[in-house]
């Protein structure tokens, strides 16, 4: 039951072969069995979840179910729910910090009848690509190899998804925080077009989106998350989000293997992503290389801007709370104390430079319908490291393939491309034109049909 997807659960509820109560009990049991080694959850509401499951069961029996009625879902800790702990993954927040509002994604899932039974762990302020945190005693672990990170900052969400803690998991992404853990855990992770999923608080490049085991489940979840909410001034008008028909023979697909900065992709990563491109080519798509279009200046500028933003937040804390922030984060933000206005303005301007470069890469003389790339240059790394290099002076060398599309507002889907020789998943990124969330989901669904058989999910540990 732990490996069933949301679409399968809804079909089983409809036929009466499964009950939301049975499923919720199974999910709670799976989490209890694995949580001692995975550390994916920061809160579990077991009693409330079973009450919600019984209410869902009654709606199914009455023939009045909601869109996601009785489907278990986890929420990342930075998704606000009234009265729930809201500590943003850091010990620097007060012990009794709780949310005073309901974030739009949480509201949409609740209204659709999904059962938000647990909160998932994240690093301090969501500013790492791992689960390392000053708040939790142990970082989240990767179910494929528990010595490694699941990625971040949607760390617990990815660990929970790969280990069978139900089918639907909600993450957030500002530079790769959905796609990196999806890639390192063999999952489907969608960074939607900016504004597709209303969110609060909003921030440049910040989105919420699904982490699931299949494209169908990601699309099903997105259909609910994309419902409007006037609190987000960047929300898009309603549009198609379900996968649309695609004729591969009519597509021009770019293959982007050199980001222009950052760590170079490892040979096994390049081989897996190139093999995916060749599979699409074998079905009639035109595949052509995309030259590097991002630069070190873009990356360093955004790094400076983010350091200043975080330094302002952290320096405003009382001294006794400031010292509780993860030391790596403190070391990362420290140089911002010396930045002048010109440095910060130049850093901010690189968001627009990256936006223009990413969109231009798809809109050349012969535009691409989609672009393929690695999600990350390397597989998952040790759980107690903040980043692959574990160097606060070089924090973002692994996000060169994901960062551009937060700034450009394009949809980007992470999906499993294959496995390293050691068995670790390798992420393929599918990038679409702005607003074409339906297209990237459709191409992802094609890849699920074309790729070799997948290995069993690590539900029982390794």
Coordinates of C-alpha atoms in Angstrom, one line a residue:
X1 CA 0.0 0.0 0.0
X2 CA 2.9 2.4 0.7
X3 CA 3.9 2.3 -3.0
X4 CA 0.5 3.2 -4.4
X5 CA 0.1 6.6 -6.2
X6 CA -2.6 9.1 -5.6
X7 CA -4.4 8.3 -8.8
X8 CA -4.4 4.6 -7.8
X9 CA -5.7 5.4 -4.3
X10 CA -8.5 7.5 -5.7
X11 CA -9.5 4.7 -8.0
X12 CA -9.4 2.2 -5.1
X13 CA -11.6 4.5 -2.9
X14 CA -14.0 4.9 -5.8
X15 CA -14.3 1.1 -6.2
X16 CA -14.4 0.5 -2.5
X17 CA -11.4 -1.8 -2.5
X18 CA -9.5 0.5 -0.2
X19 CA -10.6 2.9 2.5
X20 CA -8.8 6.2 3.4
X21 CA -8.6 4.9 7.0
X22 CA -6.7 1.8 5.9
X23 CA -4.4 3.9 3.8
X24 CA -3.7 6.4 6.5
X25 CA -2.9 3.7 9.0
X26 CA -0.5 2.1 6.5
X27 CA 1.2 5.4 5.9
X28 CA 1.6 6.0 9.6
X29 CA 3.0 2.5 10.0
X30 CA 5.5 3.0 7.2
X31 CA 6.7 6.3 8.6
X32 CA 7.1 4.8 12.1
X33 CA 9.1 1.9 10.6
X34 CA 11.6 4.2 8.7
X35 CA 11.6 7.5 10.6
X36 CA 14.3 6.3 13.0
X37 CA 16.9 6.3 10.3
X38 CA 15.5 8.9 7.8
X39 CA 14.6 11.9 10.0
X40 CA 12.2 13.2 7.3
X41 CA 9.4 14.5 9.7
X42 CA 9.4 17.3 12.2
X43 CA 5.7 16.8 13.2
X44 CA 3.1 14.1 12.9
X45 CA -0.6 14.6 13.6
X46 CA -1.6 10.9 13.7
X47 CA -4.9 11.3 15.6
X48 CA -6.1 14.3 13.5
X49 CA -5.1 12.4 10.4
X50 CA -7.3 9.4 11.3
X51 CA -10.2 11.7 12.2
X52 CA -9.8 13.3 8.7
X53 CA -9.6 9.8 7.1
X54 CA -12.8 8.7 8.7
X55 CA -14.5 11.9 7.5
X56 CA -13.2 11.2 4.0
X57 CA -14.4 7.6 4.1
X58 CA -17.9 8.9 4.9
X59 CA -17.8 11.2 1.9
X60 CA -16.7 8.4 -0.4
X61 CA -19.6 6.2 0.9
X62 CA -22.0 9.1 0.4
X63 CA -20.8 9.7 -3.2
X64 CA -19.6 13.2 -2.4
X65 CA -15.8 13.0 -2.5
X66 CA -13.5 15.9 -3.1
X67 CA -10.8 16.1 -5.7
X68 CA -8.0 14.5 -3.5
X69 CA -10.3 13.1 -0.9
X70 CA -8.4 10.9 1.6
X71 CA -5.0 11.1 -0.1
X72 CA -2.2 11.5 2.4
X73 CA 0.1 14.5 1.8
X74 CA 3.1 16.0 3.7
X75 CA 3.8 19.7 3.9
X76 CA 7.3 21.2 4.2
X77 CA 7.8 23.1 7.5
X78 CA 7.9 26.5 5.8
X79 CA 4.3 26.0 4.4
X80 CA 2.3 27.9 7.0
X81 CA -0.6 26.2 8.7
X82 CA -2.4 28.1 11.5
X83 CA -1.2 27.0 14.9
X84 CA 1.5 24.7 13.5
X85 CA 5.2 25.1 14.4
X86 CA 6.8 27.6 12.1
X87 CA 10.5 27.5 12.9
X88 CA 11.9 27.4 9.3
X89 CA 14.3 24.7 10.1
X90 CA 16.5 26.8 12.4
X91 CA 17.0 26.7 16.2
X92 CA 17.3 30.5 16.0
X93 CA 13.5 30.9 15.9
X94 CA 11.7 30.8 19.2
X95 CA 10.6 27.4 20.5
X96 CA 7.0 28.4 20.5
X97 CA 6.9 30.0 17.0
X98 CA 3.7 29.1 15.2
X99 CA 2.1 30.2 11.9
X100 CA -0.7 32.8 12.2
X101 CA -2.0 32.2 8.6
X102 CA -2.6 29.4 6.1
X103 CA -0.4 29.4 3.1
X104 CA -2.3 29.1 -0.2
X105 CA -0.8 25.6 -1.1
X106 CA -1.9 24.2 2.3
X107 CA -5.4 25.7 1.9
X108 CA -5.8 24.3 -1.6
X109 CA -4.9 20.8 -0.5
X110 CA -7.1 21.0 2.5
X111 CA -10.1 22.2 0.4
X112 CA -9.5 19.2 -1.9
X113 CA -9.8 16.7 0.9
X114 CA -6.1 15.7 1.0
X115 CA -5.0 14.7 4.5
X116 CA -2.0 16.8 5.7
X117 CA -0.8 14.3 8.3
X118 CA 2.9 15.4 8.8
X119 CA 5.4 18.3 8.4
X120 CA 8.8 17.6 6.7
X121 CA 12.2 18.8 7.8
X122 CA 14.3 21.4 6.1
X123 CA 17.7 23.2 6.6
X124 CA 18.0 26.6 8.3
X125 CA 15.9 29.1 6.4
X126 CA 15.8 26.7 3.4
X127 CA 19.2 27.9 2.3
X128 CA 21.0 24.6 1.8
X129 CA 20.7 21.7 -0.7
X130 CA 20.8 19.2 2.2
X131 CA 18.8 18.5 5.3
X132 CA 21.5 19.8 7.7
X133 CA 19.9 21.9 10.3
X134 CA 20.5 23.6 13.6
X135 CA 17.0 22.6 14.7
X136 CA 16.8 18.9 14.2
X137 CA 19.2 16.5 16.0
X138 CA 19.9 14.6 12.8
X139 CA 19.8 15.7 9.2
X140 CA 17.3 14.0 6.8
X141 CA 18.7 10.9 5.1
X142 CA 18.4 9.5 1.6
X143 CA 16.4 6.2 1.5
X144 CA 18.6 4.9 -1.3
X145 CA 21.7 5.2 1.0
X146 CA 21.1 6.5 4.5
X147 CA 24.7 7.8 4.8
X148 CA 23.8 10.4 2.2
X149 CA 21.5 13.5 2.0
X150 CA 18.2 13.4 0.2
X151 CA 19.0 16.9 -1.0
X152 CA 17.3 20.1 0.0
X153 CA 15.9 22.3 1.0
X154 CA 12.8 20.1 0.6
X155 CA 14.9 17.4 2.3
X156 CA 12.3 15.6 4.4
X157 CA 9.7 15.8 1.7
X158 CA 12.0 13.9 -0.7
X159 CA 13.0 11.3 1.9
X160 CA 9.4 10.7 2.7
X161 CA 8.4 10.4 -0.9
X162 CA 11.1 7.9 -1.8
X163 CA 10.5 5.8 1.4
X164 CA 6.7 5.4 0.8
X165 CA 5.3 7.9 3.3
X166 CA 2.3 8.3 1.0
X167 CA 2.1 9.6 -2.6
X168 CA 2.0 13.4 -2.3
X169 CA 4.6 15.7 -0.8
X170 CA 4.8 19.5 -1.0
X171 CA 8.1 21.3 -1.4
X172 CA 9.4 24.8 -2.2
X173 CA 12.1 25.9 -4.6
X174 CA 14.1 29.1 -5.0
X175 CA 17.2 27.7 -6.7
X176 CA 16.6 24.0 -7.0
X177 CA 15.1 23.0 -3.7
X178 CA 12.4 20.7 -5.2
X179 CA 14.4 19.5 -8.2
X180 CA 17.7 18.6 -6.5
X181 CA 16.2 16.3 -3.9
X182 CA 13.9 14.9 -6.6
X183 CA 16.9 14.1 -8.7
X184 CA 18.9 12.6 -5.8
X185 CA 16.0 10.5 -4.7
X186 CA 14.7 9.2 -8.1
X187 CA 11.5 11.2 -7.8
X188 CA 9.4 13.5 -10.0
X189 CA 9.7 17.1 -8.8
X190 CA 8.1 20.1 -10.5
X191 CA 9.2 23.7 -10.2
X192 CA 6.2 25.3 -11.8
X193 CA 6.1 28.5 -13.8
X194 CA 6.3 31.4 -11.4
X195 CA 2.8 32.3 -10.3
X196 CA 1.3 29.0 -11.3
X197 CA 1.0 27.9 -7.7
X198 CA 0.0 30.9 -5.5
X199 CA 2.2 31.2 -2.4
X200 CA 2.7 33.3 0.7
X201 CA 5.1 34.7 1.5
X202 CA 6.2 35.4 -2.0
X203 CA 9.8 36.1 -3.1
X204 CA 11.6 36.5 -6.4
X205 CA 12.0 33.0 -7.8
X206 CA 10.2 31.2 -5.0
X207 CA 7.6 28.6 -5.9
X208 CA 5.8 25.7 -4.3
X209 CA 5.4 22.4 -6.1
X210 CA 4.9 18.6 -5.9
X211 CA 7.4 15.9 -5.1
X212 CA 5.9 12.5 -6.1
X213 CA 6.9 9.2 -7.5
X214 CA 5.1 9.6 -10.9
X215 CA 4.3 12.3 -13.3
X216 CA 0.6 11.5 -13.1
X217 CA 0.6 12.2 -9.4
X218 CA 2.6 15.5 -9.9
X219 CA 0.0 16.6 -12.5
X220 CA -2.9 15.6 -10.2
X221 CA -1.4 17.6 -7.3
X222 CA -0.6 20.6 -9.5
X223 CA -4.2 20.8 -10.7
X224 CA -5.3 21.4 -7.1
X225 CA -2.3 23.7 -6.1
X226 CA -2.8 25.9 -9.2
X227 CA -6.2 27.1 -8.1
X228 CA -6.2 30.9 -7.6
X229 CA -5.5 32.8 -4.4
X230 CA -5.6 36.6 -4.5
X231 CA -3.0 36.9 -1.7
X232 CA -0.3 36.2 -4.2
X233 CA 0.1 39.2 -6.5
X234 CA 2.2 37.2 -8.9
X235 CA -0.4 34.5 -9.5
X236 CA -1.0 33.6 -13.2
X237 CA -4.5 33.5 -14.8
X238 CA -6.0 30.1 -14.7
X239 CA -4.5 27.9 -17.4
X240 CA -4.0 24.3 -18.5
X241 CA -1.8 22.3 -16.1
X242 CA -2.6 18.7 -17.0
X243 CA -0.3 17.0 -19.5
X244 CA -1.1 18.0 -23.1
X245 CA -0.8 15.8 -26.2
X246 CA 2.7 15.8 -27.6
X247 CA 3.9 14.5 -31.0
X248 CA 7.6 13.8 -30.5
X249 CA 8.1 14.0 -34.2
X250 CA 7.2 17.7 -34.2
X251 CA 9.6 18.7 -31.3
X252 CA 12.9 20.5 -31.3
X253 CA 14.7 19.6 -28.0
X254 CA 17.9 21.3 -26.8
X255 CA 20.5 19.3 -24.9
X256 CA 22.3 21.5 -22.4
X257 CA 25.3 19.9 -20.8
X258 CA 27.6 22.8 -20.0
X259 CA 26.1 25.4 -17.7
X260 CA 29.0 27.9 -18.1
X261 CA 30.0 27.8 -14.4
X262 CA 29.9 25.5 -11.5
X263 CA 31.0 21.9 -11.2
X264 CA 31.2 19.9 -14.4
X265 CA 28.7 17.0 -14.7
X266 CA 30.3 13.6 -13.8
X267 CA 30.6 11.2 -16.7
X268 CA 27.8 8.9 -15.5
X269 CA 25.5 11.9 -15.2
X270 CA 26.3 13.0 -18.7
X271 CA 25.8 9.5 -20.1
X272 CA 22.4 9.2 -18.5
X273 CA 21.1 12.6 -19.7
X274 CA 22.5 12.1 -23.2
X275 CA 20.9 8.7 -23.4
X276 CA 17.5 10.3 -22.5
X277 CA 18.0 12.8 -25.3
X278 CA 18.9 10.0 -27.8
X279 CA 15.7 8.2 -26.7
X280 CA 13.6 11.2 -27.7
X281 CA 15.6 11.5 -30.9
X282 CA 14.8 7.9 -31.7
X283 CA 11.1 8.7 -31.6
X284 CA 11.5 11.5 -34.2
X285 CA 12.4 14.6 -32.1
X286 CA 15.1 16.9 -33.4
X287 CA 17.8 17.1 -30.7
X288 CA 20.5 19.8 -30.9
X289 CA 23.1 21.0 -28.4
X290 CA 22.6 24.2 -26.4
X291 CA 25.8 26.1 -25.7
X292 CA 26.5 27.5 -22.2
X293 CA 24.4 30.6 -21.6
X294 CA 25.0 31.4 -17.9
X295 CA 28.1 33.0 -16.4
X296 CA 30.1 33.1 -13.2
X297 CA 29.1 36.8 -12.9
X298 CA 25.4 35.9 -12.8
X299 CA 25.9 33.2 -10.1
X300 CA 28.2 35.4 -8.0
X301 CA 25.8 38.3 -8.2
X302 CA 22.8 36.3 -7.0
X303 CA 25.0 34.8 -4.3
X304 CA 25.8 38.3 -3.0
X305 CA 22.2 39.4 -3.1
X306 CA 21.0 36.3 -1.2
X307 CA 23.8 36.6 1.3
X308 CA 22.8 40.2 2.0
X309 CA 19.1 39.3 2.3
X310 CA 20.0 36.5 4.8
X311 CA 22.5 38.6 6.7
X312 CA 19.9 41.3 7.3
X313 CA 17.5 38.7 8.7
X314 CA 20.1 37.1 10.9
X315 CA 21.7 40.2 12.1
X316 CA 18.3 41.5 13.3
X317 CA 18.0 38.5 15.7
X318 CA 18.9 39.0 19.4
X319 CA 22.5 37.8 20.0
X320 CA 21.4 34.8 22.0
X321 CA 19.3 33.6 19.0
X322 CA 21.8 34.6 16.3
X323 CA 24.4 32.2 17.7
X324 CA 21.9 29.3 17.2
X325 CA 22.0 29.6 13.4
X326 CA 23.8 26.7 11.7
X327 CA 27.5 27.8 11.7
X328 CA 27.8 27.1 7.9
X329 CA 25.0 29.6 7.3
X330 CA 26.7 32.2 9.6
X331 CA 29.9 31.8 7.7
X332 CA 28.1 32.1 4.4
X333 CA 26.3 35.4 5.3
X334 CA 29.3 37.0 7.1
X335 CA 30.9 38.7 4.0
X336 CA 27.6 40.6 3.4
X337 CA 28.4 42.9 6.4
X338 CA 31.0 44.5 4.1
X339 CA 28.9 44.9 1.0
X340 CA 28.1 48.4 -0.2
X341 CA 25.0 49.4 -2.1
X342 CA 26.6 49.0 -5.5
X343 CA 27.6 45.4 -4.8
X344 CA 24.0 44.5 -3.7
X345 CA 22.4 46.3 -6.6
X346 CA 24.7 44.6 -9.0
X347 CA 23.9 41.3 -7.4
X348 CA 20.1 41.9 -7.8
X349 CA 20.6 42.9 -11.4
X350 CA 21.9 39.4 -12.2
X351 CA 18.5 38.0 -11.6
X352 CA 17.3 39.9 -14.7
X353 CA 20.4 38.9 -16.6
X354 CA 19.9 35.3 -15.9
X355 CA 16.2 35.6 -16.7
X356 CA 17.0 37.0 -20.2
X357 CA 19.7 34.5 -20.9
X358 CA 17.6 31.5 -20.0
X359 CA 14.6 32.6 -22.1
X360 CA 16.9 33.6 -25.0
X361 CA 18.4 30.1 -25.0
X362 CA 15.0 28.7 -26.0
X363 CA 14.1 31.5 -28.4
X364 CA 16.9 31.5 -30.9
X365 CA 16.5 31.6 -34.7
X366 CA 15.2 28.1 -34.4
X367 CA 13.4 28.0 -31.0
X368 CA 13.4 24.9 -28.9
X369 CA 10.2 23.4 -27.5
X370 CA 12.0 21.9 -24.5
X371 CA 15.6 21.7 -23.1
X372 CA 17.1 18.7 -21.4
X373 CA 19.9 19.0 -18.8
X374 CA 21.2 17.3 -15.7
X375 CA 19.5 18.3 -12.5
X376 CA 22.8 18.2 -10.7
X377 CA 26.4 17.5 -11.8
X378 CA 26.8 14.8 -9.2
X379 CA 24.7 12.2 -7.2
X380 CA 23.8 12.6 -3.5
X381 CA 26.6 13.4 -1.1
X382 CA 27.1 12.8 2.7
X383 CA 24.2 13.7 4.9
X384 CA 26.3 15.9 7.3
X385 CA 27.6 18.2 4.5
X386 CA 25.8 21.4 3.7
X387 CA 26.6 21.1 0.0
X388 CA 28.7 18.8 -2.2
X389 CA 31.8 21.0 -1.6
X390 CA 30.8 21.9 2.0
X391 CA 32.5 25.3 1.5
X392 CA 30.5 28.5 2.4
X393 CA 32.8 30.5 0.1
X394 CA 31.6 28.3 -2.9
X395 CA 28.1 27.3 -1.9
X396 CA 26.3 27.0 -5.2
X397 CA 28.6 25.1 -7.6
X398 CA 26.0 22.3 -7.8
X399 CA 22.9 24.5 -8.7
X400 CA 24.1 25.8 -12.1
X401 CA 21.5 23.8 -14.0
X402 CA 18.6 24.5 -11.7
X403 CA 19.0 28.2 -10.6
X404 CA 18.4 29.8 -14.1
X405 CA 14.8 28.7 -14.2
X406 CA 13.8 30.2 -10.9
X407 CA 14.9 33.5 -12.3
X408 CA 13.4 33.0 -15.8
X409 CA 10.1 31.8 -14.4
X410 CA 10.1 28.8 -16.7
X411 CA 8.7 25.4 -15.6
X412 CA 11.3 22.7 -15.0
X413 CA 10.7 19.1 -14.1
X414 CA 13.1 16.7 -12.4
X415 CA 12.7 13.0 -13.2
X416 CA 14.8 10.0 -12.8
X417 CA 17.2 9.4 -15.8
X418 CA 18.9 6.3 -14.5
X419 CA 21.3 5.2 -11.9
X420 CA 25.0 5.5 -11.1
X421 CA 27.0 2.3 -11.0
X422 CA 26.7 2.4 -7.2
X423 CA 22.9 2.5 -7.5
X424 CA 22.2 6.2 -6.8
X425 CA 19.5 7.9 -8.9
X426 CA 20.5 10.5 -11.5
X427 CA 18.2 13.4 -12.3
X428 CA 17.1 14.5 -15.7
X429 CA 15.7 18.1 -15.9
X430 CA 13.1 18.9 -18.5
X431 CA 12.7 22.7 -19.1
X432 CA 9.8 24.2 -20.9
X433 CA 8.8 27.6 -22.2
X434 CA 7.3 30.0 -19.7
X435 CA 3.8 28.9 -18.6
X436 CA 4.0 25.5 -20.4
X437 CA 3.7 23.4 -17.2
X438 CA 1.4 21.1 -19.1
X439 CA 4.2 20.5 -21.7
X440 CA 7.0 19.6 -19.3
X441 CA 4.6 17.2 -17.5
X442 CA 3.7 15.7 -20.9
X443 CA 7.3 15.2 -21.9
X444 CA 8.0 13.7 -18.5
X445 CA 5.2 11.2 -19.1
X446 CA 6.8 10.3 -22.4
X447 CA 10.1 9.7 -20.7
X448 CA 8.4 7.4 -18.1
X449 CA 7.3 5.3 -21.1
X450 CA 10.7 5.4 -22.9
X451 CA 13.2 4.9 -20.1
X452 CA 14.4 1.5 -19.0
X453 CA 12.6 -0.3 -16.1
X454 CA 13.1 1.4 -12.8
X455 CA 14.6 -0.2 -9.7
X456 CA 12.2 -0.9 -6.8
X457 CA 11.6 2.0 -4.4
X458 CA 13.7 1.7 -1.1
X459 CA 10.7 1.2 1.1
X460 CA 12.3 -1.2 3.5
X461 CA 15.8 0.2 3.8
X462 CA 19.0 -0.9 2.2

